[in-house]
Short mmCIF file of C-alpha atoms in Angstrom, two decimals:
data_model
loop_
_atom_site.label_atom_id
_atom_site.label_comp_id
_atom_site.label_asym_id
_atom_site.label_seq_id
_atom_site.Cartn_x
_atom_site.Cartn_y
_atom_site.Cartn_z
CA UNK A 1 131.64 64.65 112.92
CA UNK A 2 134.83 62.42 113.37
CA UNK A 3 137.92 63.33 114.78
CA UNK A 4 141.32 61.37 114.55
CA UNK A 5 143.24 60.26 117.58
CA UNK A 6 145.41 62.95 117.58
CA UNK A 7 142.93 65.42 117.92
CA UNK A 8 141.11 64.11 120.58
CA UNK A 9 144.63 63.45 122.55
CA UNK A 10 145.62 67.24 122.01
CA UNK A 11 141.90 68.27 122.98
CA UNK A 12 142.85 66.45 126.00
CA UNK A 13 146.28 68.22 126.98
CA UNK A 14 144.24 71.36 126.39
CA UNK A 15 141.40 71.12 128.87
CA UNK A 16 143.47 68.94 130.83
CA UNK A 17 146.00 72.09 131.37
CA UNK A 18 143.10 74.17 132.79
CA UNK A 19 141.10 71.54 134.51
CA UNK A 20 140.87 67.82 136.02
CA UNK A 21 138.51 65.42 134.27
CA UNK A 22 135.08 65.18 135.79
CA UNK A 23 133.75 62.38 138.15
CA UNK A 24 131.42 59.98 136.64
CA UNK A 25 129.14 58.35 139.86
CA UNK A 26 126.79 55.50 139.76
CA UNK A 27 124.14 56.72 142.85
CA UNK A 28 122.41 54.24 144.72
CA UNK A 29 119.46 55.67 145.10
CA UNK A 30 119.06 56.79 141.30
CA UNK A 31 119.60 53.54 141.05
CA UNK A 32 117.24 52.46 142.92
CA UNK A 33 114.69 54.35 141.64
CA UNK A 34 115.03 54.08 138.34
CA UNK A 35 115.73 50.69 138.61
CA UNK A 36 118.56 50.39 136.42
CA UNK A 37 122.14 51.23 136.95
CA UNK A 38 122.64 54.47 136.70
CA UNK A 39 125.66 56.42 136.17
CA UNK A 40 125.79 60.72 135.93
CA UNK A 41 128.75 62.37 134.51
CA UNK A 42 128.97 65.42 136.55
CA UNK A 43 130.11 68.21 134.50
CA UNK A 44 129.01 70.39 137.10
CA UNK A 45 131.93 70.07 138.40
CA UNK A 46 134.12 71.87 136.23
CA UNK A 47 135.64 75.16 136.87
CA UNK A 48 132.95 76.65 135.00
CA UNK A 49 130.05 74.77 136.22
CA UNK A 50 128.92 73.51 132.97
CA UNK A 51 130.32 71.34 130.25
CA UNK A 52 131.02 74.37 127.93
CA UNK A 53 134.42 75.33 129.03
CA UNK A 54 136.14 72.54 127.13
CA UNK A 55 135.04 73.88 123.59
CA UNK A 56 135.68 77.24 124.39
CA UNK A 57 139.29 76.04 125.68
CA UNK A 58 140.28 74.00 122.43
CA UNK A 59 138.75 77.12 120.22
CA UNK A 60 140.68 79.73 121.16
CA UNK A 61 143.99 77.48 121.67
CA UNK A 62 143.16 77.39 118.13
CA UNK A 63 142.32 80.70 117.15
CA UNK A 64 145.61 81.77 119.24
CA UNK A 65 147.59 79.58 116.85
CA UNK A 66 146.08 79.92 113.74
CA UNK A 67 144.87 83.37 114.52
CA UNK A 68 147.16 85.06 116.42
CA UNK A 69 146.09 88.59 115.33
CA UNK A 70 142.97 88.60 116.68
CA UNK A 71 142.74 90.57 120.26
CA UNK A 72 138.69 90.61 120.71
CA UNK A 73 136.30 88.02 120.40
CA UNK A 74 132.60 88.57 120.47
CA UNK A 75 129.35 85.44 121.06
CA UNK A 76 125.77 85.19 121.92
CA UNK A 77 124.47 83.24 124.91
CA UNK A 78 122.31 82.10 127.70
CA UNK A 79 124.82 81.74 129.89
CA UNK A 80 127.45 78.81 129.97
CA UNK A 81 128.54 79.37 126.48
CA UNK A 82 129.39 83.06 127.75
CA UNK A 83 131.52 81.52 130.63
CA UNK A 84 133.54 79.12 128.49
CA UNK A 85 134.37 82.03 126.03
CA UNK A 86 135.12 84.14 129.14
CA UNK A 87 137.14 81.66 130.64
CA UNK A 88 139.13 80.84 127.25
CA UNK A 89 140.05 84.51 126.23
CA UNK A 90 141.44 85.48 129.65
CA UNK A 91 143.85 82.46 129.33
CA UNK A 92 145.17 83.49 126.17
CA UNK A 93 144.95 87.62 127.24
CA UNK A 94 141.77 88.30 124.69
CA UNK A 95 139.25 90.70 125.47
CA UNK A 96 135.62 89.31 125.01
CA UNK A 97 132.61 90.63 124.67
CA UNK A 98 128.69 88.47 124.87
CA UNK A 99 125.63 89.20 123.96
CA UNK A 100 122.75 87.60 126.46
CA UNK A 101 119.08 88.41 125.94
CA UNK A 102 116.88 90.70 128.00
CA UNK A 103 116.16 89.26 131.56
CA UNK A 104 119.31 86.45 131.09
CA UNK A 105 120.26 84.70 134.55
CA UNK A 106 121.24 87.34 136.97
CA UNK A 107 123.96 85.20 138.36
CA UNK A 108 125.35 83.61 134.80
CA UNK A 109 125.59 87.26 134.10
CA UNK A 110 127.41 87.50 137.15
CA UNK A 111 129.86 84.72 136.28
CA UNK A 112 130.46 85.91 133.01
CA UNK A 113 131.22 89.78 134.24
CA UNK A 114 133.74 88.40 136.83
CA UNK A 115 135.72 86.48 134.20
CA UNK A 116 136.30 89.63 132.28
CA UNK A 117 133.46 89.46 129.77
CA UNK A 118 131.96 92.74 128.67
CA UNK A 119 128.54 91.67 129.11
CA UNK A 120 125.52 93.44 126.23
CA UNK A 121 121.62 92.54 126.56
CA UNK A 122 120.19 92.99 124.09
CA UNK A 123 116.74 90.98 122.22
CA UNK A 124 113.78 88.64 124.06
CA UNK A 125 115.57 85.43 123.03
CA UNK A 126 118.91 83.95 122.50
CA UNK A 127 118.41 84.08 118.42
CA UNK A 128 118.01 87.95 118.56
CA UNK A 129 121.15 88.09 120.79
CA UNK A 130 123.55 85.59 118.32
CA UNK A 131 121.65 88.11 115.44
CA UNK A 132 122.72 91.22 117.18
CA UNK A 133 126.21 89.94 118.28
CA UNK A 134 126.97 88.90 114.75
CA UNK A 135 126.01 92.65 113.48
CA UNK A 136 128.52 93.84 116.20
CA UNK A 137 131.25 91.65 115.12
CA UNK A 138 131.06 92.94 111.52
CA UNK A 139 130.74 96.43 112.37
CA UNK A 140 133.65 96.82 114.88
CA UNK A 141 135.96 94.06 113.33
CA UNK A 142 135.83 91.26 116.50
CA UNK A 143 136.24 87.62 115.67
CA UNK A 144 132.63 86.09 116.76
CA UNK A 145 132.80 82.67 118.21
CA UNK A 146 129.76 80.64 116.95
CA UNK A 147 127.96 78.55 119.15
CA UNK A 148 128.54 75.29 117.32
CA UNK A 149 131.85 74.60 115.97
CA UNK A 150 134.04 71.51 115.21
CA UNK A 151 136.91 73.28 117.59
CA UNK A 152 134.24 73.65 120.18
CA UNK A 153 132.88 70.25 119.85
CA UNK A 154 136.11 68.67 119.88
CA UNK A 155 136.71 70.47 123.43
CA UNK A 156 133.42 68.96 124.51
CA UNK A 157 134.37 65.14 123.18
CA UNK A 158 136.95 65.13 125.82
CA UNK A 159 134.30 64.78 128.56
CA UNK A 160 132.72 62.01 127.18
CA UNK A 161 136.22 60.26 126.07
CA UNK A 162 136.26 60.86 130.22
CA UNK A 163 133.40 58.52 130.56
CA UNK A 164 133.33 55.74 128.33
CA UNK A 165 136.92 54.72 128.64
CA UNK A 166 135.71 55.40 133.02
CA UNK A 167 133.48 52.42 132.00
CA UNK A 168 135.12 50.53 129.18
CA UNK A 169 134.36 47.37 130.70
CA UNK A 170 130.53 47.99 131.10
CA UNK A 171 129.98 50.78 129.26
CA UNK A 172 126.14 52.00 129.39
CA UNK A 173 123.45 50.73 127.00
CA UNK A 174 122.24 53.87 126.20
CA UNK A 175 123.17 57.93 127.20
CA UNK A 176 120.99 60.71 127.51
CA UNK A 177 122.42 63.90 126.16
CA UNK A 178 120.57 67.20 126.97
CA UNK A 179 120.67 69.81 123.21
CA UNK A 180 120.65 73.03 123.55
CA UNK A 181 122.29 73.92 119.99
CA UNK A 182 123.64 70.26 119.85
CA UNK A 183 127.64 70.69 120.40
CA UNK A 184 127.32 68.57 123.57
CA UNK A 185 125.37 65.79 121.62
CA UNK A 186 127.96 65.79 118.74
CA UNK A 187 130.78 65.92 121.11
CA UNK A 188 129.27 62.24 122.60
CA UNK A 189 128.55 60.76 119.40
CA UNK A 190 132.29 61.83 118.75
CA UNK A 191 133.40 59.81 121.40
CA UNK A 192 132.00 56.95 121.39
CA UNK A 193 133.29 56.75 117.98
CA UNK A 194 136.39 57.20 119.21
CA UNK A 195 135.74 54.70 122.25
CA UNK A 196 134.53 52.16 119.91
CA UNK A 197 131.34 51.41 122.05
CA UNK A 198 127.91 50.60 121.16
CA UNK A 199 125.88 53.12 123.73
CA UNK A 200 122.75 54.12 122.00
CA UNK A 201 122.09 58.27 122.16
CA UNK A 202 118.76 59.26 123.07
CA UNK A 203 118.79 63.82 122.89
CA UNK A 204 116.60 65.33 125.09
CA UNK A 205 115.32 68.58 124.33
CA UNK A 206 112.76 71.10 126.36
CA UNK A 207 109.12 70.56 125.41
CA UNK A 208 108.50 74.25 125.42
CA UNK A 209 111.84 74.61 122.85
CA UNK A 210 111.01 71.25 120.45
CA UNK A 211 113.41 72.89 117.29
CA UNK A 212 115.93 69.78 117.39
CA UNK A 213 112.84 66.99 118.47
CA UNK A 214 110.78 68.51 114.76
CA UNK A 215 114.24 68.53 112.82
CA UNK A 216 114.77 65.05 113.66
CA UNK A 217 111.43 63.92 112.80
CA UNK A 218 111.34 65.89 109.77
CA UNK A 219 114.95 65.15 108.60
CA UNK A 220 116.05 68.82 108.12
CA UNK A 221 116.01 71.90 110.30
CA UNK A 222 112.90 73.02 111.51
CA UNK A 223 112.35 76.21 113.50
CA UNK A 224 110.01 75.88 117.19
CA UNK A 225 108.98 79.07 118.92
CA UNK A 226 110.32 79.18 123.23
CA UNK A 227 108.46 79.16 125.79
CA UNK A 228 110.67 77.40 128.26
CA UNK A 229 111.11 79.07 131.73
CA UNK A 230 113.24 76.65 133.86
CA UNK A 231 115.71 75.39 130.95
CA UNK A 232 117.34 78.04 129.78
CA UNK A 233 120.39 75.93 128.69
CA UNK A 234 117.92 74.09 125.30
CA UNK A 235 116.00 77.39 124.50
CA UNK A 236 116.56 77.31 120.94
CA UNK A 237 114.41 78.72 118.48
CA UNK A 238 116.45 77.82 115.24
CA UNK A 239 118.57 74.77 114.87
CA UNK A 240 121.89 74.50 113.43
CA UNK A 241 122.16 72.60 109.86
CA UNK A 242 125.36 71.20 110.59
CA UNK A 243 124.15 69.94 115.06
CA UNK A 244 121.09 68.16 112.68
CA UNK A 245 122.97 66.17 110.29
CA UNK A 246 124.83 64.64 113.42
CA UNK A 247 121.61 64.42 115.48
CA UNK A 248 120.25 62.75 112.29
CA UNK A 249 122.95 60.08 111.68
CA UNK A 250 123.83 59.66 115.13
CA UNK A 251 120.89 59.86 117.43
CA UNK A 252 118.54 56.74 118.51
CA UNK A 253 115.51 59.13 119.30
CA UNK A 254 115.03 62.90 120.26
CA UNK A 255 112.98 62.88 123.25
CA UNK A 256 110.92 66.36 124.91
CA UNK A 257 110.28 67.09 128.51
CA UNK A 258 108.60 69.34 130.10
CA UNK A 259 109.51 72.21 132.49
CA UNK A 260 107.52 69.88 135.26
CA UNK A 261 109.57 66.80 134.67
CA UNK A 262 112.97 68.81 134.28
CA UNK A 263 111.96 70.78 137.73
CA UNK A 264 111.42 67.06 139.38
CA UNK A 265 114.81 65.71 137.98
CA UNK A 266 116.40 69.00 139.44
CA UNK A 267 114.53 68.01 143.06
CA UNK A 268 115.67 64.37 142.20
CA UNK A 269 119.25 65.05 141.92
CA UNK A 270 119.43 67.22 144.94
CA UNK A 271 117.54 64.56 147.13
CA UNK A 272 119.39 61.46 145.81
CA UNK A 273 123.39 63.03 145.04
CA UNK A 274 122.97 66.60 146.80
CA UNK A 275 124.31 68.15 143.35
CA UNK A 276 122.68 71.30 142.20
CA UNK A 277 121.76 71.42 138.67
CA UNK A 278 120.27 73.96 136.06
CA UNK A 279 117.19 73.25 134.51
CA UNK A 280 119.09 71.59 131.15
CA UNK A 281 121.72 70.01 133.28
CA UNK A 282 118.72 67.84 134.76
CA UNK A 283 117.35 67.35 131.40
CA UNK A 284 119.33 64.28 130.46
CA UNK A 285 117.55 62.38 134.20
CA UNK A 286 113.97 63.75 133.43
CA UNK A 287 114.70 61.89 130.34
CA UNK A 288 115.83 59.32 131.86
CA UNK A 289 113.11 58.62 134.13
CA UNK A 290 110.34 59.36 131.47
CA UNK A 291 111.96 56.07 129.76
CA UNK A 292 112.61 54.07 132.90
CA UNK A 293 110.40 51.06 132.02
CA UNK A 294 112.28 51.12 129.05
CA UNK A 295 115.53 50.88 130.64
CA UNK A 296 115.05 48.61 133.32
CA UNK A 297 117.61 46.40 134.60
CA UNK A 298 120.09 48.08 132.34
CA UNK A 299 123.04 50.67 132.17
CA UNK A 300 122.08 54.27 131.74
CA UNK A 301 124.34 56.80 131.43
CA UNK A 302 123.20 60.64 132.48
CA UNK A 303 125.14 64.01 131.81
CA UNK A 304 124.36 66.13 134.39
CA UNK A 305 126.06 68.95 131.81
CA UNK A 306 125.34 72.18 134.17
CA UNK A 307 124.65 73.34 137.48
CA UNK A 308 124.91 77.08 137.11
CA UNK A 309 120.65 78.14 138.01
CA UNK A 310 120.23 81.47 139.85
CA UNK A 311 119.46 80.61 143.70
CA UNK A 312 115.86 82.20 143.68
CA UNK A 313 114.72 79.92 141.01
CA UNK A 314 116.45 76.46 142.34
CA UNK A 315 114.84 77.53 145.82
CA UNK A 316 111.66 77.89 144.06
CA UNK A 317 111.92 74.71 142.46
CA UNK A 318 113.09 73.04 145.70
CA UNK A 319 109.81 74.66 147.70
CA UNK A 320 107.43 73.01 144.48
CA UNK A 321 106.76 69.64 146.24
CA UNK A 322 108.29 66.63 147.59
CA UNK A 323 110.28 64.15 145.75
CA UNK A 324 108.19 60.94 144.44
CA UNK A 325 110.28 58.31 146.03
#
């Protein structure tokens, strides 16, 4: 998925009307304990708390323009997704409505019902809530925003245009990139394109939630049952044709960690930066750290891609054990 300069420099002015570019750190002590340089793009940081809100803002600034009779949008999500399409439809005075499965984050929910969003559970997982948003959409005429688009990945792009040209001069030798349903992936293989660097891309899916790990070793989209509890953010039961073919072309390895690991990058990047992160936003370091001999003495580039987990849980997770140091 390639865009041309123009697009990415109007994706820009888009999100860049509704939000400053993220900080990219290198942290000393993930640094040190990885033993490579390390350098986390915070996209916890935006005014969303999760990378998301860029596609959602270049996708309906499209949909206003080419679209501008629709009034009522409808999606499916676990959370983030919700919040970007939340977020986007109250800037362009859109009603929107999401579909999140039964026992969803209490406080995503939250989020989402305080940007306007008429919030409907509905299903166990996140594939019976795109199902039953896409049978609402039809039956009561809303526009449904899918949850992997070439508007919404063009939104996304923008943060990693952020942090390549950031480190132009040295730019990492590889990136982690957590998938959920792979937008955030394409969106960095999109920009480094467009950055003209080398950067290898290693995904990093859950190990309870291995859909886009058995697509890429099979070399077409394979379906994985869910089981994930901590990372929400990658519980995907069936991958996207179109995320694959990118993953496929694109990706140096698909990599799986475990709830453990992902809980112990989450304690990690509390201990060592003080940022909070959701279980998939802490993905991308449990990767990270499961390949550190790998990496050592190298660049490595993290996206730390969301920090919106419910309080009881990141306590909970906090409370686990100590940080190996």
């Amino acid at each position: 998925m390639r865009f041309t300069l123009e697009e990415i420099e109007s994706a820009q002015r888009t999100v860049g009307a509704a939000m400053p570019p993220t900080p990219q750190y290198a942290w000393p002590l993930l640094t040190q304990r990885l033993g490579a340089t390390v350098w986390a793009k915070h996209e916890n940081h935006t005014p969303a708390g999760a990378f998301k809100i860029r596609g959602g803002l270049t996708y309906f600034e499209t949909l206003a323009r080419e679209q501008p009779e629709v009034r009522h949008a409808i999606s499916a999500t676990r959370g983030n997704h919700g919040q970007s399409v939340g977020f986007a439809a109250r800037r362009h005075g859109l009603t929107a409505t999401i579909v999140v499965p039964h026992g969803n984050s209490l406080e995503k929910n939250a989020a989402m019902r305080a940007l306007g969003v008429q919030l409907v559970e509905h299903g166990e997982d996140f594939q019976a809530a795109a199902e039953h948003a896409a049978m609402l959409a039809e039956r009561d005429g809303m526009h449904r925003v899918p949850s992997f688009h070439r508007e919404l990945v063009r939104g996304v792009s923008t943060a990693y245009v952020e942090f390549f040209s950031a480190l132009k001069s040295n730019p990492p030798d590889v990136l982690f990139v957590p998938i959920g349903l792979g937008s955030g992936f394409a969106a960095a293989a999109a920009a480094r394109a467009h950055c003209c660097v080398s950067t290898r891309l290693i995904g990093v899916v859950s190990a309870h939630a291995t859909a886009y790990r058995d697509s890429f070793r099979a070399g077409r989209p394979v379906e994985s049952p869910v089981s994930t509890r901590l990372a929400d953010g990658m519980a995907c039961r069936t991958p996207v044709p179109e995320s694959v073919e990118v993953i496929l072309r694109e990706a140096d390895d698909v990599i799986t960690v475990t709830d453990d690991e992902v809980a112990e990058a989450m304690r990690i990047l509390f201990s060592d930066t003080h940022n909070v992160a959701e279980g998939a936003g802490a993905a991308a370091l449990a990767g990270a750290l499961q390949q550190q001999e790998r990496w050592r003495g190298k660049t490595v580039g993290i996206c730390v891609s969301g920090g919106n987990v419910d309080s009881e849980m990141f306590a909970g997770v906090l409370g686990r054990s100590g940080v190996r140091s």
